[in-house]
C-alpha positions as a printed Julia matrix, in Angstrom:
212×3 Matrix{Float64}:
  88.79   81.12  104.06
  88.71   84.59  105.62
  89.38   87.31  103.05
  89.74   91.04  103.66
  89.16   93.29  100.64
  90.43   96.87  100.58
  88.81   98.99   97.88
  85.72   96.82   98.2
  83.27   99.25   96.58
  85.21   99.83   93.36
  84.43   98.12   90.07
  86.93   95.32   90.72
  86.52   95.19   94.49
  82.74   94.78   94.53
  83.05   91.88   92.09
  85.73   90.2    94.21
  83.49   90.53   97.27
  80.52   88.94   95.5
  82.58   86.16   93.9
  84.21   85.31   97.23
  80.82   85.17   98.97
  79.48   82.96   96.19
  82.37   80.58   96.82
  81.54   80.4   100.52
  84.37   82.52  101.88
  84.02   84.88  104.82
  84.65   88.41  103.55
  85.53   91.59  105.4
  84.85   94.46  102.99
  86.71   97.6   104.08
  86.01  101.15  103.02
  84.46  104.5   103.83
  81.22  103.74  101.96
  80.8    99.99  102.39
  77.13  100.36  103.32
  76.39  100.21   99.61
  77.51   96.57   99.55
  74.84   95.41  101.96
  71.51   94.43  100.48
  69.11   94.73  103.4
  66.71   92.27  101.75
  69.38   89.66  101.2
  71.9    89.98  104.03
  74.79   87.54  103.69
  76.02   86.21  107.01
  79.46   85.65  105.46
  79.92   89.37  104.82
  81.3    91.88  107.3
  81.19   95.42  105.99
  83.7    97.45  107.98
  83.49  101.2   107.64
  86.95  102.63  108.22
  89.73  104.94  107.13
  92.69  103.48  105.26
  95.21  105.72  107.0
  93.98  104.81  110.49
  96.18  102.08  111.96
  93.5   100.73  114.27
  90.93  100.51  111.47
  93.32   98.6   109.21
  94.48   96.35  112.04
  90.89   95.45  112.87
  90.1    94.7   109.22
  92.87   92.12  108.87
  92.58   90.62  112.36
  91.1    87.3   111.18
  92.21   87.38  107.54
  93.91   84.44  105.85
  94.52   86.59  102.79
  94.28   90.3   102.03
  93.23   91.64   98.63
  93.92   95.3    97.84
  92.21   96.89   94.85
  92.71  100.47   95.94
  91.98  103.19   93.44
  92.66  106.89   93.35
  92.82  109.89   91.07
  94.02  109.08   87.56
  96.53  111.93   87.66
  98.26  110.54   90.74
  97.34  113.58   92.81
  96.36  111.49   95.83
  98.5   108.83   97.48
  95.82  106.23   98.18
  97.59  103.53   96.19
 101.13  103.97   97.52
 100.42  105.02  101.11
  97.45  102.67  101.37
  99.61   99.65  100.59
 102.25  100.95  102.99
  99.74  101.05  105.86
  98.32   97.63  105.0
 101.78   96.05  104.8
 102.83   97.58  108.12
  99.79   96.15  109.89
 100.21   92.78  108.2
 103.78   92.54  109.43
 102.77   93.54  112.95
 100.1    90.83  113.02
 102.14   88.13  111.29
  99.98   88.03  108.16
 101.7    86.8   105.01
  99.48   86.73  101.93
  98.42   89.79   99.93
  97.18   90.14   96.35
  97.25   93.76   95.16
  96.34   95.78   92.09
  98.85   97.9    90.18
  99.23   98.95   86.58
 100.83   97.91   83.29
 103.79  100.29   83.66
 105.27   98.23   86.5
 105.84   95.22   84.25
 109.22   94.61   82.6
 110.0    95.95   79.15
 112.04   93.82   76.75
 115.32   95.38   77.9
 114.5    94.56   81.55
 113.69   98.14   82.39
 110.09   98.89   83.32
 107.44   99.77   80.74
 106.85  102.88   82.83
 110.34  104.13   82.06
 110.17  103.64   78.31
 110.13  106.57   75.88
 106.77  105.47   74.46
 104.96  105.37   77.81
 102.18  108.01   77.67
 103.09  111.08   79.69
  99.54  111.46   81.01
  99.86  108.1    82.81
 103.26  108.74   84.4
 101.94  110.14   87.68
  99.59  107.25   88.41
 102.21  104.83   87.09
 104.67  106.1    89.65
 102.05  105.61   92.36
 101.76  101.97   91.29
 105.55  101.69   91.3
 105.78  102.96   94.88
 103.15  100.45   95.94
 105.1    97.66   94.22
 108.36   98.73   95.86
 106.69   98.54   99.27
 105.65   94.95   98.56
 109.08   94.09   97.16
 110.81   95.35  100.3
 108.48   93.41  102.59
 108.72   89.81  103.76
 105.2    89.06  102.52
 103.9    86.51  100.03
 102.65   89.15   97.61
 101.2    89.08   94.11
 100.91   92.3    92.1
  98.46   92.41   89.2
  99.39   94.88   86.48
  96.57   95.41   83.95
  96.2    98.17   81.38
  92.71   99.63   80.87
  90.08   98.1    83.18
  86.6    97.97   81.65
  83.52   97.98   83.89
  82.23   94.72   82.44
  81.46   91.23   83.72
  83.74   88.22   83.47
  84.11   86.26   80.25
  86.75   83.76   81.32
  88.56   84.55   78.07
  91.83   86.22   78.99
  95.55   85.63   79.12
  98.06   86.13   81.94
 101.84   86.39   82.02
 104.53   86.74   84.66
 106.45   90.0    85.03
 105.97   90.96   81.36
 102.92   92.11   79.41
 100.93   89.21   77.92
 101.1    88.39   74.23
  98.83   89.14   72.56
  98.09   92.19   74.66
  94.94   94.11   73.8
  95.56   96.6    76.64
  92.19   95.98   78.25
  90.68   93.64   80.82
  87.11   93.32   82.03
  86.78   94.12   85.73
  85.0    90.79   86.14
  87.87   88.82   84.62
  90.43   90.7    86.69
  88.4    90.04   89.84
  88.11   86.36   88.92
  91.87   85.92   88.46
  92.83   87.96   91.53
  90.51   85.91   93.73
  91.83   82.68   92.21
  95.4    83.76   92.91
  94.46   84.64   96.49
  92.64   81.43   97.31
  94.95   79.04   95.46
  98.27   80.67   96.4
  99.26   81.36   92.81
 101.89   83.83   91.51
 103.75   84.16   94.82
 106.11   87.19   94.69
 105.32   87.76   91.03
 103.89   90.58   88.96
 101.05   89.43   86.7
 100.14   90.89   83.34
  96.57   90.26   82.2
  94.56   91.03   79.08
  91.36   89.92   77.41
  91.81   88.27   74.03
């Protein structure tokens, strides 16, 4: 399978890239600093590291040219001051639609999941004010996917820890998992996102995820 990863050098993205290569997939890793992914002593012929700019249409179009599935794990400032998450997804979706691509697995945040009253967690009175800005960035990204004709999956974790996979975690659809410990190892998140991408799971669903 040909997989394009946006946000390939982040703590989740770099793990997705390595896991996908280990599984024998062809990976296009996209980013401004993707050189860091290439080990000159152990070059993997399945890896294409494409240096590019997310807001450049030609760069994004080239990155997804041969992709069977796109994985977006875009990050950004925690205060929501940049628009990498929302505008990045917008540019990716536009190019996917132009090229007839269908499958995307993307990373959001806990606030975009449903609360018990079918509002969003983001809009609840108890949602921390310091996370509102970045939560709204995730919401805009989700709305872009929702308005598209794509086969999307939107992962919505709480705190992502820079730790390896354990395989011990729980997922849920559209609501936060129970029990929810409000944390997920980057390795476990990468593992489940790649699994969803390669096995066509959670089509047009939001996914809550938490370590036990």
